[in-house]
mmCIF file of C-alpha atoms and ligand atoms in Angstrom:
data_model
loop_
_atom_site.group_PDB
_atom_site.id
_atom_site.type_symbol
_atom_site.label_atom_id
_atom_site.label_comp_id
_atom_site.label_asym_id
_atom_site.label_seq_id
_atom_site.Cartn_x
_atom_site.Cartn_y
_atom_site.Cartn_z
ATOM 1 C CA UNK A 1 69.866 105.821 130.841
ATOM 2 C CA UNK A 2 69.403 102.087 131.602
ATOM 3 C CA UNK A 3 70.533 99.682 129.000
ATOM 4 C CA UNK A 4 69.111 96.354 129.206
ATOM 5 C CA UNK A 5 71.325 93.336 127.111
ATOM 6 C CA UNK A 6 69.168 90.140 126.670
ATOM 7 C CA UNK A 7 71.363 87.215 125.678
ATOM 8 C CA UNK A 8 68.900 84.926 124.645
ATOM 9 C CA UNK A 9 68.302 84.051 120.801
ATOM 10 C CA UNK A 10 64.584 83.680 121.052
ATOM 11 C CA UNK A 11 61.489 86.042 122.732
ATOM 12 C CA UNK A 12 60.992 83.782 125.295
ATOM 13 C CA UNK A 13 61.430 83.745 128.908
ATOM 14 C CA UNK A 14 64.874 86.027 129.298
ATOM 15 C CA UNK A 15 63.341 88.594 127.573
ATOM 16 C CA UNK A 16 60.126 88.874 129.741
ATOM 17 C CA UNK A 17 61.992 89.072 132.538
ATOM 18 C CA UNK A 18 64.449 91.589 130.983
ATOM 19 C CA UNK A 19 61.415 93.691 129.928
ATOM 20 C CA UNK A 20 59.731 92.959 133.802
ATOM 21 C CA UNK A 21 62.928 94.813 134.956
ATOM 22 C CA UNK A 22 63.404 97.455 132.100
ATOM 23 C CA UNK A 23 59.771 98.462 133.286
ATOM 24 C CA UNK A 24 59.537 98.350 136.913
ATOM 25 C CA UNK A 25 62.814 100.807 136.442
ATOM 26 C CA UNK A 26 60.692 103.191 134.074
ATOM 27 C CA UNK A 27 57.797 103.365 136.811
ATOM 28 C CA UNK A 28 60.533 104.725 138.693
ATOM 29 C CA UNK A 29 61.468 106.907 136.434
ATOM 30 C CA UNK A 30 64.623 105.623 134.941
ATOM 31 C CA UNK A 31 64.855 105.971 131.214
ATOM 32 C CA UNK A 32 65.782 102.800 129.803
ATOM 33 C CA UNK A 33 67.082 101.417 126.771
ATOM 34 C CA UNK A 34 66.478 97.624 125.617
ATOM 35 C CA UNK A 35 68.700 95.733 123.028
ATOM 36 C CA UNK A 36 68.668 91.803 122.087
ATOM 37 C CA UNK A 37 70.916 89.798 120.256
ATOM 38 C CA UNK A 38 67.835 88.009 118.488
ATOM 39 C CA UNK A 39 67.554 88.793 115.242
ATOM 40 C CA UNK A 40 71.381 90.375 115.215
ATOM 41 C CA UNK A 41 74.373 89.509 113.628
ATOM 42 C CA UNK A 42 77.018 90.159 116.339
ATOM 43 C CA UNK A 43 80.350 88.011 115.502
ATOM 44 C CA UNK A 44 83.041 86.433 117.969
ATOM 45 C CA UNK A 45 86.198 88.827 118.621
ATOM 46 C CA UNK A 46 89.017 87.842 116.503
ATOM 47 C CA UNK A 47 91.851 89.232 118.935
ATOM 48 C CA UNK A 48 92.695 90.854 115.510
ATOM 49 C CA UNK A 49 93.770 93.997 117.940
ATOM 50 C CA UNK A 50 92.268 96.750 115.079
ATOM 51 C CA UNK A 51 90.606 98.365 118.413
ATOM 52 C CA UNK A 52 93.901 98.482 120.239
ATOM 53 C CA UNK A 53 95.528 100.692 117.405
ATOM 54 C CA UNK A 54 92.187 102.443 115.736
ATOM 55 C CA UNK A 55 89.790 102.437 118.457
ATOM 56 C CA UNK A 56 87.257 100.769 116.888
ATOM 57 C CA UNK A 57 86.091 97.200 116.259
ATOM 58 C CA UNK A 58 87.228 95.980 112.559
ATOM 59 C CA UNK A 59 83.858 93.688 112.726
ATOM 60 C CA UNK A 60 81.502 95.920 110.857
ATOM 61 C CA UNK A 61 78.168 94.226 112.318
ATOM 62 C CA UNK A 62 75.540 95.001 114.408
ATOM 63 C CA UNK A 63 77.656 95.558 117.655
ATOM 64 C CA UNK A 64 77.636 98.581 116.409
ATOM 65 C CA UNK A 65 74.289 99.703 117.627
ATOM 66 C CA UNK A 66 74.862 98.149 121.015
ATOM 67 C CA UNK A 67 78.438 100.310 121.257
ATOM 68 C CA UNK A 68 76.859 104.109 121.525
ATOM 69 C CA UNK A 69 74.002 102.677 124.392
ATOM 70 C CA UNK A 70 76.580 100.910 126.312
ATOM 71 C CA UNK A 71 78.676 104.193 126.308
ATOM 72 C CA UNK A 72 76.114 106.426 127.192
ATOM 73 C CA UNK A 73 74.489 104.139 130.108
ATOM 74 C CA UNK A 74 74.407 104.608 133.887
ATOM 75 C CA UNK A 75 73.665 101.291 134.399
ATOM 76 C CA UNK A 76 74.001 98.404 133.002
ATOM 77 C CA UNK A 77 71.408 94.982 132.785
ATOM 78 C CA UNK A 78 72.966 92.011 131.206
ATOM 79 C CA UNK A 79 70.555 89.070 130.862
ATOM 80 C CA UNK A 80 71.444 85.980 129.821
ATOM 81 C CA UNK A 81 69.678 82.225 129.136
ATOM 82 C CA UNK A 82 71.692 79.625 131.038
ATOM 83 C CA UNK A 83 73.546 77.392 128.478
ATOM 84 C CA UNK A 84 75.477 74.628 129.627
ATOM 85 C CA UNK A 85 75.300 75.963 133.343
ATOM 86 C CA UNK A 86 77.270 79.350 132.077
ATOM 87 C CA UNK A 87 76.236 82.480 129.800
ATOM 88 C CA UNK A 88 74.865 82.061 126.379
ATOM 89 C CA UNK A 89 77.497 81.746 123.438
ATOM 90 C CA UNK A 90 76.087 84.935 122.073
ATOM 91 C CA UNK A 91 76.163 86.951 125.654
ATOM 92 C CA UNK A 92 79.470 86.152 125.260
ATOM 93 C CA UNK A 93 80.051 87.445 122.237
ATOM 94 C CA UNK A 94 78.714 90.882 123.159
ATOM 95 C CA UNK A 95 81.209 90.662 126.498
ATOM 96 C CA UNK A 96 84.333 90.163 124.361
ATOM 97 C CA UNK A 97 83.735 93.011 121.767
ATOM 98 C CA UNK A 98 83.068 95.146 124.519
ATOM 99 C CA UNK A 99 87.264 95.247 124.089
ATOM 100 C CA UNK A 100 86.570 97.393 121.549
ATOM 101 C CA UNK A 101 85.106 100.198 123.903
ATOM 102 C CA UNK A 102 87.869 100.040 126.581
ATOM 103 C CA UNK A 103 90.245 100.004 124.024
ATOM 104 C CA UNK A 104 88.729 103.503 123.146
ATOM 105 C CA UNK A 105 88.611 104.739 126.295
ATOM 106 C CA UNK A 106 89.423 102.559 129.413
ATOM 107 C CA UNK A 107 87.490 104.232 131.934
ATOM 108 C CA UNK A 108 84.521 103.824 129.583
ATOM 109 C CA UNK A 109 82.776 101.291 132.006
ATOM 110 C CA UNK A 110 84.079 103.118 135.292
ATOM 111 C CA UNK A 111 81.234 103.723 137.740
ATOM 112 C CA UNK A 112 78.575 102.715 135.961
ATOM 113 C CA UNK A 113 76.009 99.906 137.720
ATOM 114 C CA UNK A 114 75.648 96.636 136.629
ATOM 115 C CA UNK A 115 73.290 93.568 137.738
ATOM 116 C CA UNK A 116 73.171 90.211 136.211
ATOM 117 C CA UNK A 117 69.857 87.982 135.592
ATOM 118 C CA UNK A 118 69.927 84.601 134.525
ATOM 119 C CA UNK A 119 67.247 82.248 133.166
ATOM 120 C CA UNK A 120 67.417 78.424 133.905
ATOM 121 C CA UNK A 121 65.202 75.867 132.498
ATOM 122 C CA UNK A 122 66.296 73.581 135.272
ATOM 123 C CA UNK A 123 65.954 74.942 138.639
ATOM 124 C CA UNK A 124 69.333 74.279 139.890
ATOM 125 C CA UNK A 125 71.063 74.741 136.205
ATOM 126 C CA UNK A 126 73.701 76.845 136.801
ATOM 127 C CA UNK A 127 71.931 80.329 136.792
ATOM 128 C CA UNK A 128 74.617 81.665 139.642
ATOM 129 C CA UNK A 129 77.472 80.631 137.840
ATOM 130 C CA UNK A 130 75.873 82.483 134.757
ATOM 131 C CA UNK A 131 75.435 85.305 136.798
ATOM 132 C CA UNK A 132 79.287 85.298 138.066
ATOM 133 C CA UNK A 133 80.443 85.421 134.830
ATOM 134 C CA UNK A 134 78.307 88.487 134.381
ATOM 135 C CA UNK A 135 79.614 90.238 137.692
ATOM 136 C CA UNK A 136 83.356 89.024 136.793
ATOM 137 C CA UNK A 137 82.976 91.095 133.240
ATOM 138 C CA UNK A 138 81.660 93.926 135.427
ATOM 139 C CA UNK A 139 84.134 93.813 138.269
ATOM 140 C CA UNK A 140 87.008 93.397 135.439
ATOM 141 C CA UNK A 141 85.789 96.530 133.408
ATOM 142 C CA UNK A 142 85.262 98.771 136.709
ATOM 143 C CA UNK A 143 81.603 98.537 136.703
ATOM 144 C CA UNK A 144 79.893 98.433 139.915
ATOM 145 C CA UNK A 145 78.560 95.084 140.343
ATOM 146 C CA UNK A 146 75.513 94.737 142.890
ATOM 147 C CA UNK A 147 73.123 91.961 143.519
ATOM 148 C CA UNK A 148 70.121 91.704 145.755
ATOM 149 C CA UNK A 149 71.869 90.205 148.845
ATOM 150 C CA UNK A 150 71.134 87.395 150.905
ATOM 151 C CA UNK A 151 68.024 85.630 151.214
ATOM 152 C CA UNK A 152 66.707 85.322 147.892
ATOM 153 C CA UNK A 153 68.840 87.233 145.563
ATOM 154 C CA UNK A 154 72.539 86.517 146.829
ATOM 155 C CA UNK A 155 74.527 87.279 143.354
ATOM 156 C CA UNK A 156 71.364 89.216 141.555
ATOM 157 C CA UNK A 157 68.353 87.983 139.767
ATOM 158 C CA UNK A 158 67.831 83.917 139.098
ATOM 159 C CA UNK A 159 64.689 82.331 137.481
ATOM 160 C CA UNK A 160 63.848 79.023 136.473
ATOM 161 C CA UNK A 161 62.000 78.805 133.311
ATOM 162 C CA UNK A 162 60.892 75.128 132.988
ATOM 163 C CA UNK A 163 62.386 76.117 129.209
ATOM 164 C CA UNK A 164 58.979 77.861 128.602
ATOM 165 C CA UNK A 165 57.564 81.113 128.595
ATOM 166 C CA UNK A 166 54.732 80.197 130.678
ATOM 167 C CA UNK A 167 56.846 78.298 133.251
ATOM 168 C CA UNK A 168 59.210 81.646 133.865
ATOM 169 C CA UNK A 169 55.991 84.030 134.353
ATOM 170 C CA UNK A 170 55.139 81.440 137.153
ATOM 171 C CA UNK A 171 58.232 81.505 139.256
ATOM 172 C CA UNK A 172 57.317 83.916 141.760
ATOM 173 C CA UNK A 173 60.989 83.526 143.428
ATOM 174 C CA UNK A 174 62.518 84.231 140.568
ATOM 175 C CA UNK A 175 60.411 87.564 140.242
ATOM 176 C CA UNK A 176 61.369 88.229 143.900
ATOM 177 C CA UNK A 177 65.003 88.078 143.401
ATOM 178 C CA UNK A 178 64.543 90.495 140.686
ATOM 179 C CA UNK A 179 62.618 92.929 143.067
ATOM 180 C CA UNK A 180 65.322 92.708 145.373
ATOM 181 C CA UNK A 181 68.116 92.772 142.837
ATOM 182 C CA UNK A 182 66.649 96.138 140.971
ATOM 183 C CA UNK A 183 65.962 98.066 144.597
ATOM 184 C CA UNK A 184 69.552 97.669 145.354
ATOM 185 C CA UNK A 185 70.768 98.632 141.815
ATOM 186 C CA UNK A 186 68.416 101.619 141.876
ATOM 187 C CA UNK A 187 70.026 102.448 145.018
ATOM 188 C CA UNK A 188 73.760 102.436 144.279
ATOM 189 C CA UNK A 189 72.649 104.578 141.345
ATOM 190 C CA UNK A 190 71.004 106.916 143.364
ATOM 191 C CA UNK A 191 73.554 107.363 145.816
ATOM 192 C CA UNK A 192 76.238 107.318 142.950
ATOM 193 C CA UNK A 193 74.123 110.810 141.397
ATOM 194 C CA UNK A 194 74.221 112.419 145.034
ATOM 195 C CA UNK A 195 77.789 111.374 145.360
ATOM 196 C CA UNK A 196 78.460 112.806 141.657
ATOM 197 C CA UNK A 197 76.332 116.409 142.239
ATOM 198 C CA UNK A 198 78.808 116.724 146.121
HETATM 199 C C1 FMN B 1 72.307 74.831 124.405
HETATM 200 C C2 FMN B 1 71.449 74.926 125.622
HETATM 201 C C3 FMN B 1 71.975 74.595 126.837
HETATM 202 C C4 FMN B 1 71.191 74.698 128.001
HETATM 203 N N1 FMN B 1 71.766 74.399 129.196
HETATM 204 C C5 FMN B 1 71.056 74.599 130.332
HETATM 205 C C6 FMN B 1 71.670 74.399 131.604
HETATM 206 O O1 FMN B 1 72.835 74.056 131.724
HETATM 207 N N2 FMN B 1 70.936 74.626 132.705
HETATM 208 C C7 FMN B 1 69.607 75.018 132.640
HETATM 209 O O2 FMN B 1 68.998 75.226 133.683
HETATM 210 N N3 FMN B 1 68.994 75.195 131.446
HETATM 211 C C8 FMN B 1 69.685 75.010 130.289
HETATM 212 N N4 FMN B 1 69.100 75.246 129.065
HETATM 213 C C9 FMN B 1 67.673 75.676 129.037
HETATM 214 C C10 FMN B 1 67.498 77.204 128.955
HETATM 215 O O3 FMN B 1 68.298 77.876 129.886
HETATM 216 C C11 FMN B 1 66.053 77.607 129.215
HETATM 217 O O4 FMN B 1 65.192 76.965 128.300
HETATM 218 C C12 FMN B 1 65.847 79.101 129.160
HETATM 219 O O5 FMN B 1 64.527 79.419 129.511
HETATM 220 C C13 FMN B 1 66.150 79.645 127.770
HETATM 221 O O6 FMN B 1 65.926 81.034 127.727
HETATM 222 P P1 FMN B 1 64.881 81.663 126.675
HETATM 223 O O7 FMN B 1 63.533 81.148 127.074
HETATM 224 O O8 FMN B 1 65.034 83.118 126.868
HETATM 225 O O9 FMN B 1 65.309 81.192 125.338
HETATM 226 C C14 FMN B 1 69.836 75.121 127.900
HETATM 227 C C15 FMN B 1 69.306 75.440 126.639
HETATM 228 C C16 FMN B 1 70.097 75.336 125.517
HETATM 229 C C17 FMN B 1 69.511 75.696 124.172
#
């Protein structure tokens, strides 16, 4: 299974494109798996260490429903709204609690896929440093990170919304590096299974 993480508080343009790459993955077949923070109550970590000595996050909020899909994923989609030329406050959020898992099992994020998409309303606004912090939670959990290499998609998916809904169904580049980004995701997963089944 697939989980897709949108970061964005509203239904707006990370979304669609979360949902654009949630279903060109279920044409191929992938099952998939969306969750959004909108609507959620999902509080900061409080470095209270609970997880460290019960394996569990003390927060009793809706985190909770993300923790089981993020476990049982092959791959992993986290996208995220660019705020302030970096992740959204609530992406974040979900990042840090993910403590919480590791400290339940820290090989709970090995060899799973991950790809990052980020949604500017300026067109230069920071979406690639969004997306590093994305691949840097990845690469720091021992999740595969993979982009859709150079020309077009060089760290993984990058759209620029104009801040509306209408302006981020326009950006054919955008949708390109996502085409890009999800064939190369698709195919580390792909080769992972054959590796897996050797
Ligand atoms: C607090 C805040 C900070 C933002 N900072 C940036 C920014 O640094 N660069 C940028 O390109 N867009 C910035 N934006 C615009 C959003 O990234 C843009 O409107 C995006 O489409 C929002 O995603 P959504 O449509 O899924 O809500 C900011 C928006 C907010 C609310």
């Amino acid at each position: 299974m697939i989980i897709g993480v949108c970061g964005s508080p509203r239904r707006k343009a990370t979304e669609h494109v979360l949902r654009a790459a949630l279903d060109m993955l279920a044409k191929q077949g992938f099952e998939t798996e969306f969750f959004t923070v909108r609507g959620k109550e999902i509080g900061f970590c409080r470095h209270c260490d609970y997880c460290l000595r019960n394996k569990t996050c003390a927060v009793d909020d809706d985190m909770h429903q993300l923790y089981p899909l993020l476990k049982d994923a092959r791959g992993i989609i986290i996208a995220t709204p660019v705020y302030n030329s970096g992740i959204s406050a609530q992406t974040k959020a979900v990042m840090d609690r993910c403590r919480a898992l590791v400290a339940a099992d820290r090989n709970c994020f090995r060899y799973k896929v991950g790809m990052g998409i980020a949604v500017g309303g300026d067109r230069v606004g920071g979406q690639e440093l969004a997306i590093q912090q994305i691949l840097t939670f990845y690469i720091l959990n021992g999740v595969i990170p993979v982009s859709g290499g150079a020309f077009g998609a060089n760290l993984g998916a990058t759209f620029w919304s104009k801040d509306t809904l209408e302006g981020v169904k326009e950006d054919e580049e955008g949708f390109r590096s996502l085409r890009k980004t999800i064939k190369k995701f698709t195919q580390s997963l792909e080769e992972l299974e054959t590796n897996r089944r050797k």
